[in-house]
Coordinates of C-alpha atoms in Angstrom, one line a residue:
X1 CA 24.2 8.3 -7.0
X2 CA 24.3 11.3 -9.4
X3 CA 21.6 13.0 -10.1
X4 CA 20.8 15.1 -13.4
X5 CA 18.2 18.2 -13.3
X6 CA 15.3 18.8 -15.7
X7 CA 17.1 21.6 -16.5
X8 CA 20.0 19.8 -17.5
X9 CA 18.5 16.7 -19.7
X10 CA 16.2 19.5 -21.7
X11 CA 19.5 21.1 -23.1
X12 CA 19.7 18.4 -24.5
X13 CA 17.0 18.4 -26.6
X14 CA 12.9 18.8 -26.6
X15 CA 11.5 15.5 -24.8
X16 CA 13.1 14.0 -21.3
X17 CA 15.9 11.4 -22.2
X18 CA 15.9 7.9 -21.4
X19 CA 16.7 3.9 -21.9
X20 CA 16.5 3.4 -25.9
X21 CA 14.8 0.1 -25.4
X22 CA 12.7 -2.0 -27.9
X23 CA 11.3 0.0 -30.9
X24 CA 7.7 -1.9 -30.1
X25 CA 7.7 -2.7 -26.5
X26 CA 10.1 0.1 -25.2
X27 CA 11.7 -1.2 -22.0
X28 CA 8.9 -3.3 -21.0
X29 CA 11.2 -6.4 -20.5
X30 CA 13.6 -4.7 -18.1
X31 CA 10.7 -3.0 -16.5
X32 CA 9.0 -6.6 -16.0
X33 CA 12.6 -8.3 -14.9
X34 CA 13.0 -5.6 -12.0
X35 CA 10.8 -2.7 -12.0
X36 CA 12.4 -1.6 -8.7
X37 CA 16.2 -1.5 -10.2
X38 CA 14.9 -0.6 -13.5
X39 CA 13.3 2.8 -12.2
X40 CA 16.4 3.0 -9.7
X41 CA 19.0 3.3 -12.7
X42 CA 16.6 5.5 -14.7
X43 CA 16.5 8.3 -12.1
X44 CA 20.5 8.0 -11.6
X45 CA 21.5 7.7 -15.4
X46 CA 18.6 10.1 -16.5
X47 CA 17.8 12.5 -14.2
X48 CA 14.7 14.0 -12.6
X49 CA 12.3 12.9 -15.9
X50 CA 13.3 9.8 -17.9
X51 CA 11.1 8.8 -21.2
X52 CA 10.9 5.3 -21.4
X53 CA 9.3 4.9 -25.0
X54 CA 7.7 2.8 -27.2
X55 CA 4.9 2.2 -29.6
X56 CA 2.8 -0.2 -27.2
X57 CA 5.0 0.6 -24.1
X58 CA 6.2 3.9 -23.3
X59 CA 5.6 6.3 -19.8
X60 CA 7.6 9.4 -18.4
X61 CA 9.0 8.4 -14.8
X62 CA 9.7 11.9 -12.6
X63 CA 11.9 11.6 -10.0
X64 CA 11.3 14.9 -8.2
X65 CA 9.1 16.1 -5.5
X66 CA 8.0 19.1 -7.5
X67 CA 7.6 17.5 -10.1
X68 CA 5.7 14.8 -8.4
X69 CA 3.5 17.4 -6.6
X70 CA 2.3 18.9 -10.1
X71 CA 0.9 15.8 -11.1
X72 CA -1.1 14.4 -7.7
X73 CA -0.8 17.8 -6.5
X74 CA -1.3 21.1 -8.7
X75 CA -2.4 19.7 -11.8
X76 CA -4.6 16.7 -10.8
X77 CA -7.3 17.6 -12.0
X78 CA -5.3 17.3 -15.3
X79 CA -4.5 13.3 -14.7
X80 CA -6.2 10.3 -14.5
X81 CA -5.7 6.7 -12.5
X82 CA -3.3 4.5 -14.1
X83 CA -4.7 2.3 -17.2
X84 CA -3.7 -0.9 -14.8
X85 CA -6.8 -0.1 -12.7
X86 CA -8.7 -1.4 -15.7
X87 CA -7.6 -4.8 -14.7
X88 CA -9.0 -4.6 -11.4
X89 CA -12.3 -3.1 -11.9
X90 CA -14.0 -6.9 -12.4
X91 CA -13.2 -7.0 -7.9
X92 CA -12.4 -3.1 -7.4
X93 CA -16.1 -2.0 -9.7
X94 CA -16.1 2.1 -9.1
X95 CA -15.1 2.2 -5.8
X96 CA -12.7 5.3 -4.9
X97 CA -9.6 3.3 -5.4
X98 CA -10.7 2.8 -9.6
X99 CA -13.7 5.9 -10.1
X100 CA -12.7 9.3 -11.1
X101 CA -14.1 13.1 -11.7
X102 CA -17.2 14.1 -10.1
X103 CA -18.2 10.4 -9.2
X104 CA -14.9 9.8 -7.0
X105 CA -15.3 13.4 -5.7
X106 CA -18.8 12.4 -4.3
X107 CA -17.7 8.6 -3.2
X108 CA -14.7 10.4 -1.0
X109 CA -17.2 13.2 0.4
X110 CA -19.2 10.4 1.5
X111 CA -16.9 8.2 3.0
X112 CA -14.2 10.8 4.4
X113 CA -16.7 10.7 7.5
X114 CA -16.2 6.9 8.3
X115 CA -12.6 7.7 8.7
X116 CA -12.2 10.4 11.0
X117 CA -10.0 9.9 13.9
X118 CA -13.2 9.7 16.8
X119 CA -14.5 7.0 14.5
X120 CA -11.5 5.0 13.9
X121 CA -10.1 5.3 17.7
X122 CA -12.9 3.2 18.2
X123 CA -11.3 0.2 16.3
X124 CA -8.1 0.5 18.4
X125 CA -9.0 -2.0 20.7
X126 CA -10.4 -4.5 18.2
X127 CA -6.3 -4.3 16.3
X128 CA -5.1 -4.8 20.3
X129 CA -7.6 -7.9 20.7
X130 CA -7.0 -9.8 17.5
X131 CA -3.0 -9.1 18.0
X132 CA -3.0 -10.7 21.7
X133 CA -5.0 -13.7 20.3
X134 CA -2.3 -14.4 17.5
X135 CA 0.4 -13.9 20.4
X136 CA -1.4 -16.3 22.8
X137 CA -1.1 -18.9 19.7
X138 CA 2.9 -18.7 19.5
X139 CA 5.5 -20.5 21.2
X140 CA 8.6 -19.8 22.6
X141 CA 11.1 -21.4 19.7
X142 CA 8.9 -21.6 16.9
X143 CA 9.5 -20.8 13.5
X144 CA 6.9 -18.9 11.6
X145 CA 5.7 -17.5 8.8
X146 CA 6.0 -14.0 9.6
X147 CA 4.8 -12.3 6.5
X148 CA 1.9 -14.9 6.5
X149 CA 0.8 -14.3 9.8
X150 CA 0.5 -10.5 9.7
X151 CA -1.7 -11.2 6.6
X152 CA -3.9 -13.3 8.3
X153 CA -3.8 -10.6 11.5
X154 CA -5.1 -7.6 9.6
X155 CA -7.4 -8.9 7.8
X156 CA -9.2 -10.7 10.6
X157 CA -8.8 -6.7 12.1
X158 CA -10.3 -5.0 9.0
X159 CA -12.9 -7.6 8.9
X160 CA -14.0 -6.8 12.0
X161 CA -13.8 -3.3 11.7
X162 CA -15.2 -3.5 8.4
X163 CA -18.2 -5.4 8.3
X164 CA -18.2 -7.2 12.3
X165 CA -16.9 -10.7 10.2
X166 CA -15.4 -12.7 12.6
X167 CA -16.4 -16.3 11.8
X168 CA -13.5 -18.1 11.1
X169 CA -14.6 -19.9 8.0
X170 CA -15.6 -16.5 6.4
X171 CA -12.6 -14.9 6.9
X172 CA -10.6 -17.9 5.3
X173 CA -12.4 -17.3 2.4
X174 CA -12.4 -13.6 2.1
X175 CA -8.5 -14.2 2.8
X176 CA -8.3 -16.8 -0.2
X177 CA -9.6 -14.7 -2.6
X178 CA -7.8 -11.5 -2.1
X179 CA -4.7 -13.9 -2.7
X180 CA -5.6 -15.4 -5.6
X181 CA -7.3 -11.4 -6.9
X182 CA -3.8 -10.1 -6.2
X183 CA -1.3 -13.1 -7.7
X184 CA -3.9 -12.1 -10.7
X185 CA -3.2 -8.6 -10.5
X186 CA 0.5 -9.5 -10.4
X187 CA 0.5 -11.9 -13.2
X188 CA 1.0 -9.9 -16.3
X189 CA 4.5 -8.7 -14.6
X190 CA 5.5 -12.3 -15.2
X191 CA 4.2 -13.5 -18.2
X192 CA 3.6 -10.8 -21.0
X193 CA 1.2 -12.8 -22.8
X194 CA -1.4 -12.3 -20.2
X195 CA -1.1 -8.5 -21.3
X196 CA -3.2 -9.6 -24.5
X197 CA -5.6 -12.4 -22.4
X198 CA -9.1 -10.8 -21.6
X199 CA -10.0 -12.3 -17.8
X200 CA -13.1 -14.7 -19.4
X201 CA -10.1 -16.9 -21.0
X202 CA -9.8 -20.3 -19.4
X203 CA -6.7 -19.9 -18.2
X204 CA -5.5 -21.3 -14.7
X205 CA -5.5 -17.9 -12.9
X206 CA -8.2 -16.1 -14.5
X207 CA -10.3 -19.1 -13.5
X208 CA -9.0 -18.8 -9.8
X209 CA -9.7 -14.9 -10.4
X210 CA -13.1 -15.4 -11.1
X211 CA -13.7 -17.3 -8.1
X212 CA -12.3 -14.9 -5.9
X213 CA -14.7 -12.0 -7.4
X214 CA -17.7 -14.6 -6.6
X215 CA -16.5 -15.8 -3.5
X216 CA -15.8 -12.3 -2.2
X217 CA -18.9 -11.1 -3.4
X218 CA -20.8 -14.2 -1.8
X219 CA -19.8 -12.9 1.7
X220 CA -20.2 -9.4 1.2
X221 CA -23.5 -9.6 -0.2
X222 CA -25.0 -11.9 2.8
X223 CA -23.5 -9.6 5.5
X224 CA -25.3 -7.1 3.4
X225 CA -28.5 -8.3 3.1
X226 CA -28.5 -9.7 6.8
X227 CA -27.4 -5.6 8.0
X228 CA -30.4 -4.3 6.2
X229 CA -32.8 -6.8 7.4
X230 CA -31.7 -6.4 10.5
X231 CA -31.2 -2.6 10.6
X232 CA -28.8 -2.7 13.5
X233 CA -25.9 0.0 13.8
X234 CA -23.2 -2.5 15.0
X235 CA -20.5 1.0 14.8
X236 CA -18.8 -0.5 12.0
X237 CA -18.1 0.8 9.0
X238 CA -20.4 -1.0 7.3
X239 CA -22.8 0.6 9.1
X240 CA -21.4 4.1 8.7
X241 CA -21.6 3.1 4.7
X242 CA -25.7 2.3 4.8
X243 CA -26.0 5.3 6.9
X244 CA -24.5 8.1 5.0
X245 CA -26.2 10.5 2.6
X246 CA -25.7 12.9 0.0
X247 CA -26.7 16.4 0.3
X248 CA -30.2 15.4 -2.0
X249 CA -30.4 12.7 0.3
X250 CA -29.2 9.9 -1.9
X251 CA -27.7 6.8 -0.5
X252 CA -25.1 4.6 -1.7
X253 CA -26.4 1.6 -3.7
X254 CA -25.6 -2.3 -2.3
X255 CA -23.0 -2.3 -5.4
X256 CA -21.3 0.6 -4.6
X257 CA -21.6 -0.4 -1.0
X258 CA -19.6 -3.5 -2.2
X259 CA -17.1 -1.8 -4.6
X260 CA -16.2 0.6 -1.8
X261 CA -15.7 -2.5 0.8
X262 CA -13.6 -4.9 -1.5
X263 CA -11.4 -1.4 -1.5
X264 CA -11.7 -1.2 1.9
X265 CA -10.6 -5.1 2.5
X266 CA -7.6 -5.0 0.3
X267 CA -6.0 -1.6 1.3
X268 CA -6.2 -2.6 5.3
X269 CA -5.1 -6.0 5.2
X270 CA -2.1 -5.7 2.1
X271 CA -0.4 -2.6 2.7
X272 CA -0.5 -2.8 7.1
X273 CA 0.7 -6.3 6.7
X274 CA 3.7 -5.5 4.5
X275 CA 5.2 -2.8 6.5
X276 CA 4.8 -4.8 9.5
X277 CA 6.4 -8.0 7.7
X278 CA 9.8 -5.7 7.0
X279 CA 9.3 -4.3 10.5
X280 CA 10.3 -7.7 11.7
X281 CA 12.5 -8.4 9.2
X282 CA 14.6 -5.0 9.8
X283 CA 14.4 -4.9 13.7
X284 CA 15.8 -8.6 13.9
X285 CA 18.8 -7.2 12.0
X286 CA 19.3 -4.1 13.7
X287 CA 19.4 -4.9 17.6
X288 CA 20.5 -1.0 18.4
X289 CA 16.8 0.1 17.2
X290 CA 15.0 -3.1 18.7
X291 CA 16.7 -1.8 22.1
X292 CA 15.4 1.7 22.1
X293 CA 12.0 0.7 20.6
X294 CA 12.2 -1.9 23.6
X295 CA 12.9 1.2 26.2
X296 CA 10.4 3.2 25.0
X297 CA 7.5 0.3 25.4
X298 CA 8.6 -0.1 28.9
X299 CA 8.9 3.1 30.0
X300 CA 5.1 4.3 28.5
X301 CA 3.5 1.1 28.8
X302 CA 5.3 -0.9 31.4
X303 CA 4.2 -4.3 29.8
X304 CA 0.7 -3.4 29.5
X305 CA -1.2 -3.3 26.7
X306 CA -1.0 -0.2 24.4
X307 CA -3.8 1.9 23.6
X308 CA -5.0 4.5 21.8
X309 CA -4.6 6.9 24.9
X310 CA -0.8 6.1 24.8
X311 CA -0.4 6.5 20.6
X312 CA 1.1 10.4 21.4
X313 CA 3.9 8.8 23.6
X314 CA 5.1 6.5 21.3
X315 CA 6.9 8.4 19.5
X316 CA 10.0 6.4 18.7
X317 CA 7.5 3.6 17.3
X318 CA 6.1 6.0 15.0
X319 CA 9.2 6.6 13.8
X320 CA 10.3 3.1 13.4
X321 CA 6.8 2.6 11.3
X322 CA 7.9 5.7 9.5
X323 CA 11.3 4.7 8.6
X324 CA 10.0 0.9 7.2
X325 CA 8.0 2.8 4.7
X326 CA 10.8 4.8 3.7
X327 CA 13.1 1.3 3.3
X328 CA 10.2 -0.4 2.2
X329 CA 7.1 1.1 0.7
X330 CA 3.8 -1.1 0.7
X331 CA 3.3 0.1 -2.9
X332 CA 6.6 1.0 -5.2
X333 CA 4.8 3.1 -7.7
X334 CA 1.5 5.3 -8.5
X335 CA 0.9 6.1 -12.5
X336 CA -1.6 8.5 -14.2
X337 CA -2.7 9.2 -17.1
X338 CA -2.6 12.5 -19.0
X339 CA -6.2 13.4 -19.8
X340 CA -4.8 16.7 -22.2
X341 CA -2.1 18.0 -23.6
X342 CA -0.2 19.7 -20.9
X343 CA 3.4 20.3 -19.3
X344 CA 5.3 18.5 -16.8
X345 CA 8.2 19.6 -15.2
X346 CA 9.1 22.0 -18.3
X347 CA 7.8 18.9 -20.8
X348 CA 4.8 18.6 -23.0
X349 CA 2.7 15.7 -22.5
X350 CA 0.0 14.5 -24.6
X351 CA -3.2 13.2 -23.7
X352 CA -3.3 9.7 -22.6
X353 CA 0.1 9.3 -21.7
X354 CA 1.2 7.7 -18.7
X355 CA 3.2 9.4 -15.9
X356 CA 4.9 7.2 -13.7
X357 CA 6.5 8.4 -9.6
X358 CA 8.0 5.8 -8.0
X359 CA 7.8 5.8 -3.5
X360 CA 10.6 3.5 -3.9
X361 CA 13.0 5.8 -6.2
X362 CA 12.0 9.0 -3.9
X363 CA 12.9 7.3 -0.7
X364 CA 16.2 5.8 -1.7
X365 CA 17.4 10.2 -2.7
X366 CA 20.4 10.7 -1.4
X367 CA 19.4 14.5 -1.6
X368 CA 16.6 14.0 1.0
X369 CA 17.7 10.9 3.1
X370 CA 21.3 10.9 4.1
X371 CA 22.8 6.9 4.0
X372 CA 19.6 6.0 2.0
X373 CA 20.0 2.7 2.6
X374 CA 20.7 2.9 6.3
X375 CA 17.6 1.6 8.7
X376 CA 17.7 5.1 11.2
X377 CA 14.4 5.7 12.3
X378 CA 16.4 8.8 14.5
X379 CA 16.7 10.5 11.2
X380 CA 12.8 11.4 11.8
X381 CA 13.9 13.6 15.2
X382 CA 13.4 17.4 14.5
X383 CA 10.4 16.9 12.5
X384 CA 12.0 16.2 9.3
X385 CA 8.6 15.4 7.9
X386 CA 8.2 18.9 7.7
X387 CA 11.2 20.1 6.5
X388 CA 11.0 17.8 3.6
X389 CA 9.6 18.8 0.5
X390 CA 5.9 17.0 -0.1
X391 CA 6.7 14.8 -2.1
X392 CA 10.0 13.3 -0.9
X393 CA 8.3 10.9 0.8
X394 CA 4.8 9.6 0.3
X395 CA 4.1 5.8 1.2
X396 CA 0.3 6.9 1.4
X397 CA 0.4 8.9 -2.1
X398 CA -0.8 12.2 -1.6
X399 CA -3.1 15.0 -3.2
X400 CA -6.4 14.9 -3.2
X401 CA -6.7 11.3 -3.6
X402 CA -4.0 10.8 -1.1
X403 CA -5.3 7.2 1.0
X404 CA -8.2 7.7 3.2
X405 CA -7.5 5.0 5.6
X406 CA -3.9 6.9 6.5
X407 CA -4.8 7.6 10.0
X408 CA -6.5 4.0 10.6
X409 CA -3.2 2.4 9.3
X410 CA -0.7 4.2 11.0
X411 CA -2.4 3.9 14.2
X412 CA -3.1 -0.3 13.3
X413 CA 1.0 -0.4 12.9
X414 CA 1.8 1.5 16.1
X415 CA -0.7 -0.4 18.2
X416 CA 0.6 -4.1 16.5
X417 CA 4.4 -3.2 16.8
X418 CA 4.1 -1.8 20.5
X419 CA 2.1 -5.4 21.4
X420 CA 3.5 -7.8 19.7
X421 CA 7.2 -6.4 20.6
X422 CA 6.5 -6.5 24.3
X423 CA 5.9 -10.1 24.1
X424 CA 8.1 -11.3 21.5
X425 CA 11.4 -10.9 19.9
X426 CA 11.5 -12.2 16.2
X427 CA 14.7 -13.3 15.2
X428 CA 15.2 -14.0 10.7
X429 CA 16.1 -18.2 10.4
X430 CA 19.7 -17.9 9.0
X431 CA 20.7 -18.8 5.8
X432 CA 17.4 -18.0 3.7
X433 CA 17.8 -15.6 1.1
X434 CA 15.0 -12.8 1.4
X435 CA 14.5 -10.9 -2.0
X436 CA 11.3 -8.9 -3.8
X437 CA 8.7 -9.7 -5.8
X438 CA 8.6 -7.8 -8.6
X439 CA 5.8 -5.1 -9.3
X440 CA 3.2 -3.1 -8.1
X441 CA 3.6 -4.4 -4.6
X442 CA 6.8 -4.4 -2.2
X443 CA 6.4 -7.5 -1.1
X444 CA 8.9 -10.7 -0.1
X445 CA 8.9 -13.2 -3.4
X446 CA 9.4 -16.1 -0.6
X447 CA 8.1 -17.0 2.9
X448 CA 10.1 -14.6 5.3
X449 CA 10.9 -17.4 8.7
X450 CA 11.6 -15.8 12.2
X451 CA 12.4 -17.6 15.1
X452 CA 9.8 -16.4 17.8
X453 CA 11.8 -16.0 21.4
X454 CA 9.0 -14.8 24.2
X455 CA 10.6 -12.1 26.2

């Protein structure tokens, strides 16, 4: 893989270089065929910033952690989110994930409270519950679903930690419709005619869209309106949410209440499940790493159930967790969008242009990772997360608007991975070709089958 410098490609001339691609839609069709291998062969053939342009369809893609930090990090305040929030907003509304400036800056002061590590330790025996119940439902020999079932695991974990949901029936249907909100989401990637669709026309998924947002909001509403009646404090974080205040004593409305919660749902059921999903996938081909995650289990936990007492021990599953989301990234790419004329990386950018850094391009570098493609969760010894520049590697983001429900996940993963690994050995169903869907998430385009075998 060779890499080219900034300083480099701007001999060359006065703008990053990049793909020629379409006069009108730049490289919007290669980007849509394989956004992963597209922004892969941009960073080796370009260098550290790559201008993919185009009157309708055009972004800069920077492929160094310096360059990366600038724009989450040192110059933030200089970027907006992404223009492809806009099409969640309809589920999302203003919650941190879509609301920006002064507004996001008071949502995040408000909620950063719900997430500190006291408050989520208390949730660590809800992930360990809900994981044992799964396990007590699988057989020795059984084929399963694997990615399907860590879906339908966390969320029945962040519903419960959420908002105390644990009726079956309710969590089918908050489950339904964050499928069908993000097969919407992922639609446009497939079809570029749904680019130009607004989400009121009748097609078959903006009709299936629509009834997520209602069903979604159906439930959310009723635990609402039941939490206030009530005025319990269950120790949820839905209770956290009606508690909190603002310095002038404001409290949050029952919309942004909502808004923040539909966040909530779709960042702790998505992302956890995914890296857990490849977990699987790259422990049952890798039998050398299953054997020392195995050893560590039984030497801190001795068959018991972890907890979060034991989470400073487990180092090697940390790193494991650590090394999926370097392979595999719950989310391949974060975009902003210039909100002034300014300078990236030595480059002037206009206002309203769209910067693109890729988790997936970053963690495949040669120049940080050595054998990028190799799963070797021992390349985390010596704390190499601190020897590597900030932005080499960042499966949460980072900045200020880095994830706020880091801490919750990682702990979720280690907990789940140091359970259900004790019990069971997951073995990939032969002959069944695994590959990616293509965009904003990293996720399998197919079912991924493992044979369960109970240890």
């Amino acid at each position: 893989m060779t890499i080219i410098s900034a300083s480099q490609a701007k001999n060359s001339g006065s703008y990053p270089p990049g793909p020629k691609g379409h006069f009108l839609l730049g490289s919007l069709f290669e980007y849509n065929s394989d956004s992963l291998n597209f922004l892969s062969k941009c960073a080796q053939e370009y260098g550290d910033v790559v201008f993919c342009k185009g009157s309708l369809f055009s972004f800069y893609l920077l492929n160094h952690p310096d360059y990366i930090q600038e724009v989450l990090g040192t110059k933030s305040n200089q970027f907006g989110k992404s223009p492809r929030w806009e099409w969640t907003r309809r589920l999302l509304g203003n919650g941190i994930l879509t609301s920006e400036g002064e507004f996001w800056q008071r949502q995040r002061r408000l909620i950063q409270p719900a997430f500190q590590r006291e408050r989520i330790f208390a949730y660590g025996q809800v992930m360990v519950d809900y994981t044992q119940q799964l396990l007590n439902s699988w057989e020795d020999g059984e084929t399963r679903d694997v990615y399907a079932d860590m879906l339908a695991l966390t969320l029945e974990i962040i519903a419960k930690s959420l908002f105390q949901v644990d009726e079956k029936e309710a969590v089918e249907v908050i489950g339904k419709a964050l499928k069908n909100s993000i097969e919407y989401f992922e639609a446009p990637s497939n079809n570029l005619l749904l680019f130009l669709l607004p989400d009121w026309f009748p097609t078959s998924k903006n009709l299936n869209y629509l009834k997520a947002v209602r069903s979604l909001d159906n439930v959310i509403y009723t635990t609402l309106n039941q939490r206030r009646a009530s005025g319990q404090d269950k120790g949820d974080l839905l209770s956290m949410l009606l508690q909190i205040q603002d310095e002038d004593g404001t409290k949050m409305s029952d919309k942004q209440i909502r808004d923040e919660m539909i966040g909530m749902l779709i960042g702790g059921r998505e992302s956890t499940a995914l890296v857990l999903c490849w977990t699987w996938y790259l422990l049952s081909q890798h039998p050398e790493v299953e054997s020392k995650l195995l050893e560590e289990l039984q030497t801190i936990l001795g068959g018991q159930a972890p907890t979060i007492a034991d989470l400073p021990q487990l180092r090697y599953t940390e790193k494991v967790v650590m090394e999926v989301m370097r392979l595999y990234p719950p989310v391949a790419t974060v975009g902003r969008t210039a909100l002034q004329n300014c300078e990236v990386a030595g480059y002037p950018v206009h206002a309203g242009d769209t910067i693109m850094m890729s988790q997936w391009v970053m963690h495949h570098d040669p120049r940080y990772f050595n054998n990028p493609e190799a799963f070797n969760p021992d390349r985390w010894e010596a704390d190499l997360i601190k020897r590597l520049p900030a932005f080499a590697y960042f499966p949460f983001s980072g900045g200020p608007m880095i994830c706020i429900g880091k801490s919750f996940a990682m702990m979720e993963l280690v907990l789940l991975l140091a359970t259900i690994a004790q019990q069971f050995r997951l073995k990939l169903v032969p002959d069944q070709k695994v590959t990616l869907c293509n965009p904003f998430l990293v996720r399998p385009k197919n079912r991924i089958k493992m044979l369960l075998n109970k240890r």
